[in-house]
Short mmCIF file of C-alpha atoms in Angstrom, two decimals:
data_model
loop_
_atom_site.label_atom_id
_atom_site.label_comp_id
_atom_site.label_asym_id
_atom_site.label_seq_id
_atom_site.Cartn_x
_atom_site.Cartn_y
_atom_site.Cartn_z
CA MET A 24 -21.38 103.76 49.40
CA SER A 25 -22.56 106.73 47.40
CA SER A 26 -20.61 109.77 46.31
CA SER A 27 -21.50 113.14 44.87
CA VAL A 28 -19.81 112.36 41.55
CA ILE A 29 -21.81 109.11 41.20
CA ALA A 30 -25.05 110.76 42.33
CA ARG A 31 -24.80 113.46 39.64
CA THR A 32 -23.99 110.98 36.86
CA ARG A 33 -26.65 109.37 34.70
CA PHE A 34 -26.62 105.57 34.53
CA SER A 35 -28.13 103.69 31.60
CA VAL A 36 -28.37 100.13 30.29
CA LEU A 37 -27.41 98.54 26.98
CA ASP A 38 -28.76 94.99 26.68
CA ARG A 39 -27.49 92.84 23.82
CA SER A 40 -30.28 90.24 24.00
CA ARG A 41 -27.78 87.48 24.66
CA ILE A 42 -29.11 84.00 23.98
CA ARG A 43 -28.57 81.46 26.76
CA GLU A 44 -27.36 77.94 26.05
CA GLY A 45 -30.31 75.59 25.61
CA ARG A 46 -32.85 78.45 25.48
CA PRO A 47 -34.65 79.80 22.39
CA PRO A 48 -33.70 83.18 20.88
CA ALA A 49 -37.25 84.46 21.46
CA GLU A 50 -36.69 84.14 25.20
CA ALA A 51 -33.66 86.45 24.97
CA LEU A 52 -35.81 89.14 23.35
CA ARG A 53 -38.51 88.78 26.01
CA ASP A 54 -35.78 88.96 28.67
CA THR A 55 -34.60 92.25 27.18
CA VAL A 56 -38.10 93.74 27.38
CA ALA A 57 -38.50 92.51 30.97
CA LEU A 58 -35.13 93.98 31.95
CA ALA A 59 -36.16 97.32 30.47
CA ARG A 60 -39.16 97.44 32.80
CA GLU A 61 -36.91 96.68 35.77
CA ALA A 62 -34.36 99.29 34.70
CA GLU A 63 -37.07 101.91 34.50
CA ALA A 64 -38.33 101.05 37.99
CA LEU A 65 -34.77 101.27 39.33
CA GLY A 66 -34.19 104.77 37.94
CA TYR A 67 -31.88 104.13 34.99
CA HIS A 68 -31.90 107.01 32.51
CA ARG A 69 -32.10 105.15 29.19
CA PHE A 70 -32.33 101.61 27.87
CA TRP A 71 -30.67 100.72 24.59
CA VAL A 72 -30.57 97.61 22.40
CA SER A 73 -27.93 96.51 19.89
CA GLU A 74 -27.55 95.30 16.28
CA HIS A 75 -25.82 92.01 15.43
CA HIS A 76 -26.34 89.88 12.34
CA GLY A 77 -25.79 86.14 11.99
CA VAL A 78 -24.40 85.77 15.53
CA PRO A 79 -25.47 82.50 17.26
CA GLY A 80 -25.33 84.08 20.70
CA VAL A 81 -27.27 87.29 20.03
CA ALA A 82 -31.00 87.57 19.23
CA GLY A 83 -31.01 91.35 18.70
CA SER A 84 -30.71 91.71 14.93
CA ALA A 85 -33.32 94.45 14.37
CA PRO A 86 -32.73 97.14 16.99
CA THR A 87 -35.40 99.62 15.95
CA VAL A 88 -38.03 96.86 16.03
CA LEU A 89 -36.88 95.75 19.48
CA ALA A 90 -36.71 99.38 20.67
CA ALA A 91 -40.38 99.75 19.72
CA ALA A 92 -41.26 96.74 21.88
CA VAL A 93 -39.23 98.16 24.77
CA ALA A 94 -40.82 101.59 24.47
CA ALA A 95 -44.30 100.06 24.36
CA ALA A 96 -43.60 98.06 27.52
CA THR A 97 -42.27 101.04 29.51
CA ARG A 98 -43.61 104.46 30.39
CA GLY A 99 -40.92 107.12 30.67
CA ILE A 100 -37.40 105.71 30.33
CA ARG A 101 -35.55 106.85 27.22
CA VAL A 102 -35.25 104.08 24.64
CA GLY A 103 -32.82 103.70 21.79
CA THR A 104 -30.10 101.81 20.04
CA GLY A 105 -26.52 101.09 20.96
CA GLY A 106 -26.39 101.16 18.10
CA VAL A 107 -27.76 100.93 14.61
CA MET A 108 -24.71 100.17 12.45
CA LEU A 109 -25.13 102.89 9.87
CA PRO A 110 -22.88 101.38 7.15
CA ASN A 111 -25.28 98.40 7.01
CA HIS A 112 -28.24 100.57 5.95
CA ARG A 113 -29.38 103.40 3.72
CA PRO A 114 -29.58 106.61 5.78
CA LEU A 115 -33.12 107.34 4.51
CA VAL A 116 -34.40 104.03 5.87
CA VAL A 117 -32.74 104.65 9.24
CA ALA A 118 -34.29 108.13 9.40
CA GLU A 119 -37.71 106.73 8.59
CA GLN A 120 -37.42 104.05 11.28
CA PHE A 121 -36.43 106.51 13.97
CA GLY A 122 -39.07 108.93 12.74
CA VAL A 123 -41.69 106.26 13.31
CA LEU A 124 -40.32 105.54 16.78
CA GLU A 125 -40.29 109.22 17.73
CA ALA A 126 -43.80 109.72 16.32
CA LEU A 127 -45.11 106.83 18.42
CA PHE A 128 -43.10 107.62 21.58
CA PRO A 129 -42.44 111.38 21.48
CA GLY A 130 -39.57 112.71 23.55
CA ARG A 131 -38.27 109.27 24.54
CA VAL A 132 -36.22 108.03 21.59
CA ASP A 133 -32.42 108.07 21.16
CA MET A 134 -30.56 107.30 17.94
CA GLY A 135 -27.29 105.60 18.84
CA LEU A 136 -25.22 105.02 15.70
CA GLY A 137 -22.14 102.86 15.08
CA ARG A 138 -19.74 102.44 12.19
CA SER A 139 -19.14 98.67 12.28
CA VAL A 140 -19.99 96.47 9.30
CA GLY A 141 -21.02 92.77 9.66
CA PHE A 142 -19.10 90.43 12.01
CA THR A 143 -17.85 88.06 9.24
CA ASP A 144 -17.25 88.11 5.49
CA GLY A 145 -20.37 85.98 5.02
CA VAL A 146 -22.56 88.42 6.96
CA ARG A 147 -21.13 91.36 5.05
CA ARG A 148 -21.89 89.66 1.74
CA ALA A 149 -25.44 88.90 2.90
CA LEU A 150 -25.89 92.58 3.80
CA GLY A 151 -24.43 93.69 0.47
CA ARG A 152 -21.62 95.50 2.27
CA ASP A 153 -17.86 95.25 2.71
CA LYS A 154 -15.33 96.57 5.22
CA GLU A 155 -14.70 99.72 3.19
CA ASP A 156 -18.28 100.91 3.78
CA ALA A 157 -17.27 101.93 7.30
CA GLU A 158 -14.89 104.50 5.79
CA ASP A 159 -17.90 106.51 4.56
CA PHE A 160 -19.38 106.81 8.05
CA ALA A 161 -18.99 110.60 8.33
CA ALA A 162 -20.83 111.15 5.04
CA GLN A 163 -23.52 108.60 5.95
CA LEU A 164 -23.99 110.34 9.29
CA GLY A 165 -24.32 113.74 7.65
CA GLU A 166 -26.90 112.42 5.18
CA LEU A 167 -28.91 110.78 7.96
CA LEU A 168 -29.09 113.97 10.00
CA GLU A 169 -30.14 115.97 6.93
CA TRP A 170 -33.23 113.77 6.51
CA PHE A 171 -34.48 115.14 9.86
CA THR A 172 -33.96 118.75 8.82
CA GLY A 173 -35.37 118.42 5.29
CA GLY A 174 -32.01 119.11 3.69
CA SER A 175 -31.95 116.34 1.09
CA PRO A 176 -31.00 117.48 -2.44
CA THR A 177 -33.09 114.68 -4.00
CA GLY A 178 -36.46 116.32 -3.49
CA VAL A 179 -37.51 113.33 -1.39
CA HIS A 180 -38.72 113.89 2.16
CA ALA A 181 -38.34 111.43 5.04
CA ARG A 182 -41.75 110.79 6.58
CA PRO A 183 -42.42 111.08 9.45
CA ALA A 184 -38.81 111.93 10.43
CA GLU A 185 -38.57 115.38 8.85
CA GLY A 186 -38.99 118.08 11.45
CA LEU A 187 -38.66 115.69 14.40
CA THR A 188 -35.80 115.82 16.88
CA VAL A 189 -34.28 112.43 17.69
CA PRO A 190 -31.04 112.90 19.67
CA PRO A 191 -28.14 111.22 17.81
CA PHE A 192 -25.18 109.60 19.58
CA VAL A 193 -22.02 108.20 17.98
CA LEU A 194 -20.58 104.92 19.30
CA ALA A 195 -16.89 105.17 18.66
CA MET A 196 -13.25 104.72 19.48
CA GLY A 197 -10.28 106.26 17.65
CA GLU A 198 -11.28 107.99 14.43
CA GLY A 199 -14.96 107.74 15.31
CA ALA A 200 -14.43 110.09 18.26
CA ALA A 201 -13.20 112.75 15.85
CA ILE A 202 -16.21 112.20 13.58
CA ALA A 203 -18.55 112.67 16.57
CA ALA A 204 -16.71 115.83 17.59
CA ARG A 205 -16.79 117.44 14.15
CA ALA A 206 -20.49 116.64 13.80
CA GLY A 207 -21.19 118.12 17.23
CA LEU A 208 -22.76 114.93 18.60
CA PRO A 209 -22.63 113.14 21.97
CA LEU A 210 -20.01 110.39 22.16
CA VAL A 211 -20.46 106.85 23.52
CA ILE A 212 -17.04 105.36 24.13
CA GLY A 213 -15.78 102.03 25.53
CA ASP A 214 -14.46 99.97 26.84
CA LEU A 215 -13.77 100.47 30.54
CA ARG A 216 -11.00 97.86 30.43
CA ASP A 217 -8.78 99.95 28.14
CA ARG A 218 -8.71 103.10 30.23
CA ASP A 219 -5.77 104.78 28.51
CA ARG A 220 -7.27 104.36 25.05
CA MET A 221 -10.62 105.60 26.34
CA LEU A 222 -9.03 108.70 27.84
CA ARG A 223 -7.18 109.45 24.60
CA GLY A 224 -10.43 109.17 22.65
CA ILE A 225 -12.28 111.44 25.08
CA ASP A 226 -9.50 114.05 24.99
CA ARG A 227 -9.54 114.02 21.20
CA TYR A 228 -13.31 114.33 21.14
CA ARG A 229 -13.35 117.30 23.50
CA SER A 230 -10.50 119.11 21.72
CA LEU A 231 -12.17 118.78 18.29
CA PHE A 232 -15.80 119.32 19.34
CA ARG A 233 -17.84 121.82 17.34
CA PRO A 234 -21.20 122.91 18.77
CA SER A 235 -24.20 121.92 16.65
CA ARG A 236 -27.98 122.00 16.72
CA TRP A 237 -27.75 118.60 18.42
CA ALA A 238 -25.35 119.48 21.24
CA ALA A 239 -23.98 122.81 22.47
CA ALA A 240 -21.12 121.18 24.37
CA PRO A 241 -19.33 117.81 24.47
CA TYR A 242 -21.31 114.99 26.09
CA VAL A 243 -19.45 111.81 27.01
CA VAL A 244 -21.03 108.44 27.75
CA ILE A 245 -18.56 105.76 28.89
CA SER A 246 -19.64 102.16 28.38
CA GLY A 247 -18.62 98.78 29.71
CA THR A 248 -19.33 95.92 32.09
CA VAL A 249 -20.22 96.74 35.69
CA ALA A 250 -21.05 93.79 37.97
CA VAL A 251 -22.12 94.21 41.60
CA ALA A 252 -22.75 91.37 44.05
CA GLY A 253 -22.57 90.53 47.74
CA THR A 254 -18.96 89.33 47.43
CA GLY A 255 -16.15 89.86 44.97
CA ALA A 256 -16.24 86.18 44.02
CA GLU A 257 -19.96 86.37 43.18
CA ALA A 258 -19.37 89.45 41.05
CA ARG A 259 -16.57 87.69 39.18
CA ARG A 260 -18.86 84.72 38.45
CA LEU A 261 -21.23 87.11 36.70
CA LEU A 262 -18.43 87.77 34.20
CA VAL A 263 -17.64 84.11 33.49
CA PRO A 264 -20.25 83.28 30.77
CA GLU A 265 -19.44 86.32 28.63
CA ALA A 266 -15.70 85.81 29.10
CA TRP A 267 -15.97 82.24 27.81
CA SER A 268 -18.09 83.33 24.82
CA THR A 269 -15.41 85.88 23.98
CA ALA A 270 -12.60 83.33 24.28
CA TYR A 271 -14.56 80.82 22.19
CA SER A 272 -15.25 83.37 19.45
CA ARG A 273 -11.57 84.17 19.16
CA THR A 274 -10.57 80.52 18.83
CA HIS A 275 -13.52 79.17 16.81
CA GLY A 276 -14.65 82.20 14.79
CA THR A 277 -18.23 82.24 16.05
CA PHE A 278 -19.78 83.94 19.08
CA PRO A 279 -21.84 81.36 21.01
CA PRO A 280 -24.77 81.53 23.44
CA LEU A 281 -23.99 82.12 27.10
CA ALA A 282 -23.17 78.99 29.10
CA PRO A 283 -23.81 78.71 32.87
CA ALA A 284 -20.83 79.80 34.97
CA GLU A 285 -20.49 76.37 36.57
CA SER A 286 -20.17 74.60 33.22
CA VAL A 287 -17.53 77.09 32.07
CA GLU A 288 -15.55 76.70 35.28
CA ALA A 289 -15.62 72.90 34.90
CA ARG A 290 -14.46 73.04 31.27
CA THR A 291 -11.04 71.83 30.18
CA MET A 292 -9.51 74.65 28.12
CA THR A 293 -6.54 74.70 25.82
CA ALA A 294 -3.70 77.03 26.81
CA LYS A 295 -4.82 79.53 24.18
CA GLU A 296 -8.45 79.38 25.31
CA ARG A 297 -7.41 79.78 28.95
CA GLY A 298 -5.32 82.84 28.15
CA LEU A 299 -8.10 84.49 26.19
CA TYR A 300 -10.64 83.58 28.86
CA GLU A 301 -8.57 85.05 31.70
CA SER A 302 -7.94 88.16 29.64
CA ALA A 303 -11.67 88.53 28.99
CA LEU A 304 -12.34 88.31 32.73
CA ALA A 305 -9.85 91.05 33.61
CA GLY A 306 -10.24 94.78 33.91
CA HIS A 307 -14.02 95.11 34.32
CA ILE A 308 -15.62 97.03 37.17
CA ALA A 309 -16.79 94.17 39.38
CA GLY A 310 -17.05 93.58 43.11
CA THR A 311 -19.08 94.53 46.14
CA ALA A 312 -21.05 97.77 46.20
CA ASP A 313 -18.23 99.53 48.06
CA GLN A 314 -15.59 98.26 45.65
CA VAL A 315 -17.62 99.20 42.58
CA GLY A 316 -18.48 102.58 44.06
CA HIS A 317 -14.82 103.42 44.60
CA GLU A 318 -13.86 102.26 41.10
CA LEU A 319 -16.71 104.20 39.48
CA GLU A 320 -15.76 107.33 41.37
CA THR A 321 -12.20 106.98 40.09
CA VAL A 322 -13.15 106.46 36.45
CA LEU A 323 -15.73 109.25 36.51
CA LYS A 324 -13.15 111.68 37.90
CA GLU A 325 -10.58 110.53 35.32
CA THR A 326 -12.92 110.85 32.35
CA GLY A 327 -15.28 113.63 33.43
CA ALA A 328 -18.01 111.51 31.83
CA ASP A 329 -21.62 112.66 31.92
CA GLU A 330 -23.11 109.17 31.82
CA VAL A 331 -22.29 105.48 32.25
CA LEU A 332 -23.82 102.94 29.85
CA VAL A 333 -23.72 99.53 31.54
CA THR A 334 -23.39 96.60 29.12
CA THR A 335 -23.25 93.60 31.47
CA SER A 336 -24.38 90.20 30.17
CA THR A 337 -24.52 86.90 32.06
CA TYR A 338 -26.36 83.56 32.02
CA ASP A 339 -28.04 83.94 35.43
CA ARG A 340 -30.82 86.49 34.91
CA THR A 341 -31.63 86.68 38.62
CA ALA A 342 -28.03 87.54 39.45
CA LEU A 343 -27.95 90.07 36.61
CA LEU A 344 -31.02 91.88 37.92
CA ASP A 345 -29.58 91.81 41.44
CA SER A 346 -26.42 93.46 40.06
CA TYR A 347 -28.44 96.22 38.44
CA ARG A 348 -30.37 96.74 41.69
CA ARG A 349 -27.17 97.01 43.71
CA LEU A 350 -25.73 99.46 41.20
CA ALA A 351 -28.90 101.56 41.28
CA ALA A 352 -28.56 101.80 45.06
CA LEU A 353 -25.25 103.60 44.46
CA PHE A 354 -26.56 106.33 42.14
CA ALA A 355 -30.14 106.58 43.49
CA PRO A 356 -29.93 105.35 47.08
CA GLY A 357 -33.25 106.84 48.16
CA ARG A 358 -35.28 105.41 45.30
#
């Protein structure tokens, strides 16, 4: 099925470069670049990569480096980060990195920015950061944007960023939505499973939004897992590897590589693991094309979102690509 609300909505991809059990991390990075080429051919609007440090199941630790590889391997799709975690870095360095990207790939680069700090205490120590650094996000964001306009009081200039326009986005829930609104920036908000919280964040963002040089009006990107397959059962199996990684991380304190769905389904789980696993499977947009189309239409009407950022991860790369193809047939059926 296709609907007018889906057809007028942009669809984009965030790939986390998830490592697969028994496969090398380098393969996950190459898979990300290959998926970007496919996403461009299918008509997705932008392709973003993420930042994680010290996570066994994620190869994407340097998003601006990976974004450069993605941009070099594609021709026109917008490329960016979902996101660079600003509290982990000095704003000048982030500005310089995105300035280089924009200089090399003009008019194609997005600067998605988050406020999270390292996944564990050990990672935070290695980065020279602590949890409180996230509290300075609004100031860090303001400083970063000033490097592009030449507004630094230090007398230093960010080269080649100064004078370039790299669209910034804020990845946020809760307080972050207010920060995005006051800065006049587009908002990326998840997750699709917590619809009420998402709606509250979007309402707060729109009510507090102040126009800026970056955005004249609120712009909302909703993000989450969308899985499309020939049957509902096949779509649910796409969710299984990530659901188990989530359950494992919450019981063992480390986020592992993706295991094949069949090995997860054959696993004996403790009661706690089973509960977390079932919870991680629930609430995503997953099913046949008709089912997903109806659900997307509902959430787009509820949120008034301008764009959907799809974040699906699974072990079976062929099934993942098939899901993205089936989804593309909903928003660009004639492509």
